[in-house]
Short mmCIF file of C-alpha atoms in Angstrom, two decimals:
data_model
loop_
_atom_site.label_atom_id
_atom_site.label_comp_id
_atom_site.label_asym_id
_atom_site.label_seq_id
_atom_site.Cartn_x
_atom_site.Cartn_y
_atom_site.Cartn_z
CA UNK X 128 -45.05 54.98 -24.99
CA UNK X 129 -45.05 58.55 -26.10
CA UNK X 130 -45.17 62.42 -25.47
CA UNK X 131 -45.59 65.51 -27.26
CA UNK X 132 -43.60 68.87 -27.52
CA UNK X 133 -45.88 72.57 -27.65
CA UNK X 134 -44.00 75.04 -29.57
CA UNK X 135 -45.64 78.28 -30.46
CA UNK X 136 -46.47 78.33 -34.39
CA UNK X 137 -48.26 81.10 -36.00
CA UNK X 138 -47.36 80.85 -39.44
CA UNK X 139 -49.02 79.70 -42.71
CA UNK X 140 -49.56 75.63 -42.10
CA UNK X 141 -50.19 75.61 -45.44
CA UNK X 142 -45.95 77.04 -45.71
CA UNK X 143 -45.25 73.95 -43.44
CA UNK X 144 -47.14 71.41 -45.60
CA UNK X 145 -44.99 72.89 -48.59
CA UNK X 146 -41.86 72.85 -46.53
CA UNK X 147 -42.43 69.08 -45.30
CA UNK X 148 -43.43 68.33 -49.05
CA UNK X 149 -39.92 69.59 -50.40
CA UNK X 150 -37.74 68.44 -47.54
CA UNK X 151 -39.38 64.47 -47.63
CA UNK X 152 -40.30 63.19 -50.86
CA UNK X 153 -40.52 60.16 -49.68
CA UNK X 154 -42.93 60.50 -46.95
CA UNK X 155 -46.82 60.93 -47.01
CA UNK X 156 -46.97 64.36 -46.16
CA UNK X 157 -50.60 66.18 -45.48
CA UNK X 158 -52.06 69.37 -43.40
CA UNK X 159 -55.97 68.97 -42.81
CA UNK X 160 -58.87 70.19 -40.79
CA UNK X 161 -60.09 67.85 -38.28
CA UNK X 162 -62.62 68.31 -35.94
CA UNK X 163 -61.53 72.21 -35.96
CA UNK X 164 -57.99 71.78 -35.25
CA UNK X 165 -55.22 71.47 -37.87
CA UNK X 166 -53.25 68.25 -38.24
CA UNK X 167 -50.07 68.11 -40.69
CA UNK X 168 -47.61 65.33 -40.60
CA UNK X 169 -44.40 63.90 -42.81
CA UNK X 170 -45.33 60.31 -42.07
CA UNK X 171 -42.45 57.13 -42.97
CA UNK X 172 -44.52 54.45 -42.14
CA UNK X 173 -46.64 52.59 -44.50
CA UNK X 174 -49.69 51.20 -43.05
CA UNK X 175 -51.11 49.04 -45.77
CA UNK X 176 -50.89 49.83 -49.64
CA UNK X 177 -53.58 47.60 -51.47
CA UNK X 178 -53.32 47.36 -55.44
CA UNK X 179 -56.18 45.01 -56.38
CA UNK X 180 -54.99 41.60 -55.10
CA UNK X 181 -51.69 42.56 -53.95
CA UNK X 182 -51.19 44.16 -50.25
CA UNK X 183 -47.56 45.35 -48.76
CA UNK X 184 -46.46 47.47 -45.49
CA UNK X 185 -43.80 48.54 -43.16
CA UNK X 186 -42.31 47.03 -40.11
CA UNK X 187 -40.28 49.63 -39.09
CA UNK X 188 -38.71 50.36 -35.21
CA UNK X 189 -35.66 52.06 -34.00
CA UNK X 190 -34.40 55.88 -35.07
CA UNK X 191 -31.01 57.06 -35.04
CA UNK X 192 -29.85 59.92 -36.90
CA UNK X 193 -29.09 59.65 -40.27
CA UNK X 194 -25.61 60.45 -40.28
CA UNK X 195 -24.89 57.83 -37.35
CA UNK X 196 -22.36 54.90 -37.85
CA UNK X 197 -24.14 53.92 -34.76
CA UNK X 198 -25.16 49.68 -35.32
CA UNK X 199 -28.43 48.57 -34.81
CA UNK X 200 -28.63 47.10 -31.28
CA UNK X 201 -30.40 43.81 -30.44
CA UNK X 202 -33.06 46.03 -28.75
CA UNK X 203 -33.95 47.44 -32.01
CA UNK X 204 -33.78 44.16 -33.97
CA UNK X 205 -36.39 42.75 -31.61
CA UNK X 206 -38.79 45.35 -31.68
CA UNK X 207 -38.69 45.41 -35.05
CA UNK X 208 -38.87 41.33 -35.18
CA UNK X 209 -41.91 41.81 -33.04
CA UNK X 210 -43.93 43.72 -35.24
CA UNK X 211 -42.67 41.70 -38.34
CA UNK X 212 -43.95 38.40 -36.54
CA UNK X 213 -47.49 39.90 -35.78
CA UNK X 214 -48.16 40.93 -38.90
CA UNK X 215 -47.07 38.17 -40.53
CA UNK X 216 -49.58 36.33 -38.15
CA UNK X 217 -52.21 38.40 -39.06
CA UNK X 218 -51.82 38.03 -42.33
CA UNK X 219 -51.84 34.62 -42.48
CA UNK X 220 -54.95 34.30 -40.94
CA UNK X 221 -56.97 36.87 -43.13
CA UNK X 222 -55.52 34.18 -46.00
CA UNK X 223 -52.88 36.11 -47.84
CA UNK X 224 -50.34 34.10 -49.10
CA UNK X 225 -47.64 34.17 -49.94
CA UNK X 226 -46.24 36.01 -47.55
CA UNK X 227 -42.65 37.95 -48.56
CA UNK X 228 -40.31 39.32 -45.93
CA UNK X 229 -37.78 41.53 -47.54
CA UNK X 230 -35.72 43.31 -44.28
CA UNK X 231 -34.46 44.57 -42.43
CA UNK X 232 -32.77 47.13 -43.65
CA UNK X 233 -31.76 50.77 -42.93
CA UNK X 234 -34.61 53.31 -44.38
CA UNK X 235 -33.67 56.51 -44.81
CA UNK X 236 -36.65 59.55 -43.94
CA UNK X 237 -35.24 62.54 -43.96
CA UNK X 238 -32.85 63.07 -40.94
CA UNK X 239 -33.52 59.87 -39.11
CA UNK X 240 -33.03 56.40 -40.37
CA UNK X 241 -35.27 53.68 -39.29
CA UNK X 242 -34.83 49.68 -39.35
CA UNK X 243 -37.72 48.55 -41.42
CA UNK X 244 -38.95 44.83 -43.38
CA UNK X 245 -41.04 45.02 -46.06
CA UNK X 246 -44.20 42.34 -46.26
CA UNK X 247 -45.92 41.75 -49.45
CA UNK X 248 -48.32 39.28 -50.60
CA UNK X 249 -51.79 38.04 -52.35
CA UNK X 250 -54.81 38.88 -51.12
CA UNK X 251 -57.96 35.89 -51.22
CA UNK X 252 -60.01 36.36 -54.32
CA UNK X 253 -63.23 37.72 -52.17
CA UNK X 254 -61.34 39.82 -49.13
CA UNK X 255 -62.33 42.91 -47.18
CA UNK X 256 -59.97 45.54 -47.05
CA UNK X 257 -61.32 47.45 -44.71
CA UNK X 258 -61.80 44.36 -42.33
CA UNK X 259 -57.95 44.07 -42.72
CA UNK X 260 -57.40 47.44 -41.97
CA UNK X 261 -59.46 47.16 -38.51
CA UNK X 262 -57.92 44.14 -37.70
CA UNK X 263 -54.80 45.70 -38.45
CA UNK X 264 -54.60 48.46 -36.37
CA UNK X 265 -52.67 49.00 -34.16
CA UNK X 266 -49.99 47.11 -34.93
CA UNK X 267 -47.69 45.93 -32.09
CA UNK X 268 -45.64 49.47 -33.37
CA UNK X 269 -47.49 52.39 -31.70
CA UNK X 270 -49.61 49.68 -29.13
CA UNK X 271 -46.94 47.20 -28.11
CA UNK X 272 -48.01 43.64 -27.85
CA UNK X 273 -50.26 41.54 -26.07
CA UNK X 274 -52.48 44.35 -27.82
CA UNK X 275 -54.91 44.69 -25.03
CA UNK X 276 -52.81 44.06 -21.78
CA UNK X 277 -50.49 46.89 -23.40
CA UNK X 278 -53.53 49.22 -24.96
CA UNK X 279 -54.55 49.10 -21.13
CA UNK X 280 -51.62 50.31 -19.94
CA UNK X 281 -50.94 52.91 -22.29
CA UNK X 282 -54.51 54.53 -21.54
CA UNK X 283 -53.66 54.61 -17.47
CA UNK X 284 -49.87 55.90 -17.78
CA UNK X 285 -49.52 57.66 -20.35
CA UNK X 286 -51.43 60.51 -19.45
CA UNK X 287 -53.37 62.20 -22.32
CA UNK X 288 -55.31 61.49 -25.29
CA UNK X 289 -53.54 60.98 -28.34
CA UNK X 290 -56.64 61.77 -30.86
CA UNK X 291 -55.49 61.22 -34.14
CA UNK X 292 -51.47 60.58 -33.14
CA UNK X 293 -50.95 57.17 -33.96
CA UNK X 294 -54.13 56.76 -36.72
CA UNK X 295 -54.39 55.77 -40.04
CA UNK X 296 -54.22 58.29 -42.94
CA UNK X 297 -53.98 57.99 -46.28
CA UNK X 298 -56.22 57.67 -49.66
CA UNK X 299 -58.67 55.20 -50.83
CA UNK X 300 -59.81 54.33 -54.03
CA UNK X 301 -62.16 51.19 -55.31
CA UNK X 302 -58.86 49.06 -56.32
CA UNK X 303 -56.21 50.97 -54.66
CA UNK X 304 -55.49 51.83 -50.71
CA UNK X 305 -53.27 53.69 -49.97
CA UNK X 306 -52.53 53.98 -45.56
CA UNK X 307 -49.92 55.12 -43.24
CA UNK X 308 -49.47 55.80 -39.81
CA UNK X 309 -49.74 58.68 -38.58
CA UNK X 310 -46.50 59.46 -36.75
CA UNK X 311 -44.45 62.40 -36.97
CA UNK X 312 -47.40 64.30 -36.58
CA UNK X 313 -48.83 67.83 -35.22
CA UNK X 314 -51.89 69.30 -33.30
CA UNK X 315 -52.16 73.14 -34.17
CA UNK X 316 -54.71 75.04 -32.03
CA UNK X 317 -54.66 78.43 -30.45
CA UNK X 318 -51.11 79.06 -32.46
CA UNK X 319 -49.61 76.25 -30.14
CA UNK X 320 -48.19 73.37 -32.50
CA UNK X 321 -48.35 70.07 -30.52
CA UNK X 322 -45.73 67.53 -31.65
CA UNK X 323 -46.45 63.85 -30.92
CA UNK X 324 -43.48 61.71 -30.86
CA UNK X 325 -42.89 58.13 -29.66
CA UNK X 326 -40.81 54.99 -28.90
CA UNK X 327 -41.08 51.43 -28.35
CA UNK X 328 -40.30 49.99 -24.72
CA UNK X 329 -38.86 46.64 -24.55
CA UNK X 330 -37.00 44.64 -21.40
CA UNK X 331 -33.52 45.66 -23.51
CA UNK X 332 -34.47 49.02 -23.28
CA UNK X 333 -32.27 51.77 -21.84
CA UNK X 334 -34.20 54.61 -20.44
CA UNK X 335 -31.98 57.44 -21.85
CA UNK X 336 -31.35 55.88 -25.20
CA UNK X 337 -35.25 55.89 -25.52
CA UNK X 338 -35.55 59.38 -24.85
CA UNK X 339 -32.91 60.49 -27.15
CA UNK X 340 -35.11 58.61 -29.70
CA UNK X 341 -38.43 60.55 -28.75
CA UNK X 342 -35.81 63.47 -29.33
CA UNK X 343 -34.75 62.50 -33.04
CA UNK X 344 -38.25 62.20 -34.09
CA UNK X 345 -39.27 65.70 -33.07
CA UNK X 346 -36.68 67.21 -35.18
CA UNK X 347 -38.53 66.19 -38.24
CA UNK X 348 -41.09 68.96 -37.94
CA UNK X 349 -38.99 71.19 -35.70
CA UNK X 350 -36.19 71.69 -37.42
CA UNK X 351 -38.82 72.64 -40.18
CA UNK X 352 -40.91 75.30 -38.63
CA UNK X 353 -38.12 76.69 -37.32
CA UNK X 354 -36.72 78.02 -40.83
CA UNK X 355 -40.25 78.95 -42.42
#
């Protein structure tokens, strides 16, 4: 499930794009024009990276902050074990073999820490990328799982549209793809920044705990627009 924040932002997103640049190296961090409104994010989550033959993403669930001694919870480790397991399905069934699992561990992004597994493997000599990519998305991560019974859900309760929240964005060359989700994400449009943020729900979950989670995330951009 998920939400979003509206802050008023009037400055430069082109500042914010530098700002989210500096402050996470190690996320994919853009600012576009889409469809007349402009989208910026500092994204952690690999989608799919695709070097010729070879193919690798995330399976990533759970936030805390990044200075918590705070252990991972069984909540957390089943999410995450969810997503792991449905992408290893996947996987196997578009032929890529063989399949590594290297996880989970703590992944640091910025001021939040995330528990994430890391699947590689070997593409089939004649393979569609882009077929994996649609069969892909979206992962059991922003959709929960069964896919449809949950997609149908989501659309009824959740109450708005999430356009581009929760896409895929990235670059794309003839040999090299290179996707992530986009989370940690915002909507500017009439100087009002719209922050997405999210969190998985499972039977473990405790309502609060969640919420404090949606809360974590948001302070990736906001504690960044608010020292432009």
């Amino acid at each position: 499930m998920s939400r979003y924040l509206e802050v008023p932002f009037q400055d430069d997103p082109f500042r914010l794009f530098q700002a989210l640049d500096q402050l996470y190296p190690k996320a994919f961090v853009y600012v576009a024009e889409l469809e007349g409104e402009i989208w910026a994010a500092a994204t952690p989550e690999l989608f799919l990276n695709r070097d010729k033959q070879e193919v690798q993403t995330y399976a990533l669930a759970g936030t805390l902050p990044v200075d918590s001694i705070e252990p991972w919870n069984e909540k957390t480790k089943h999410e995450q074990q969810i997503v792991t397991d449905y992408i290893s399905k996947l996987w196997a069934e578009e032929g890529i073999s063989p399949i590594q699992c290297d996880g989970p561990n703590t992944h640091e992004a910025g001021a939040v820490k995330h528990l994430l597994t890391m699947l590689r493997g070997q593409s089939p000599i004649n393979w569609s990328a882009s077929r994996l990519v649609q069969r892909m998305h979206p992962t059991p991560a922003v959709c929960g799982e069964p896919l449809l019974e949950s997609q149908k859900w989501i659309e009824q309760h959740e109450g708005y549209d999430r356009s581009f929240y929760t896409g895929v964005v990235g670059s794309i060359s003839p040999e090299n793809w290179k996707l992530f989700v986009n989370l940690r994400c915002l909507r500017i449009k009439n100087n009002i920044a719209r922050i997405y943020v999210g969190g998985g729900l499972t039977a473990e979950s405790e309502l609060q705990s969640e919420w404090r989670e949606t809360e974590h995330k948001s302070r990736t951009l906001l504690s960044v627009m608010e020292n432009l």
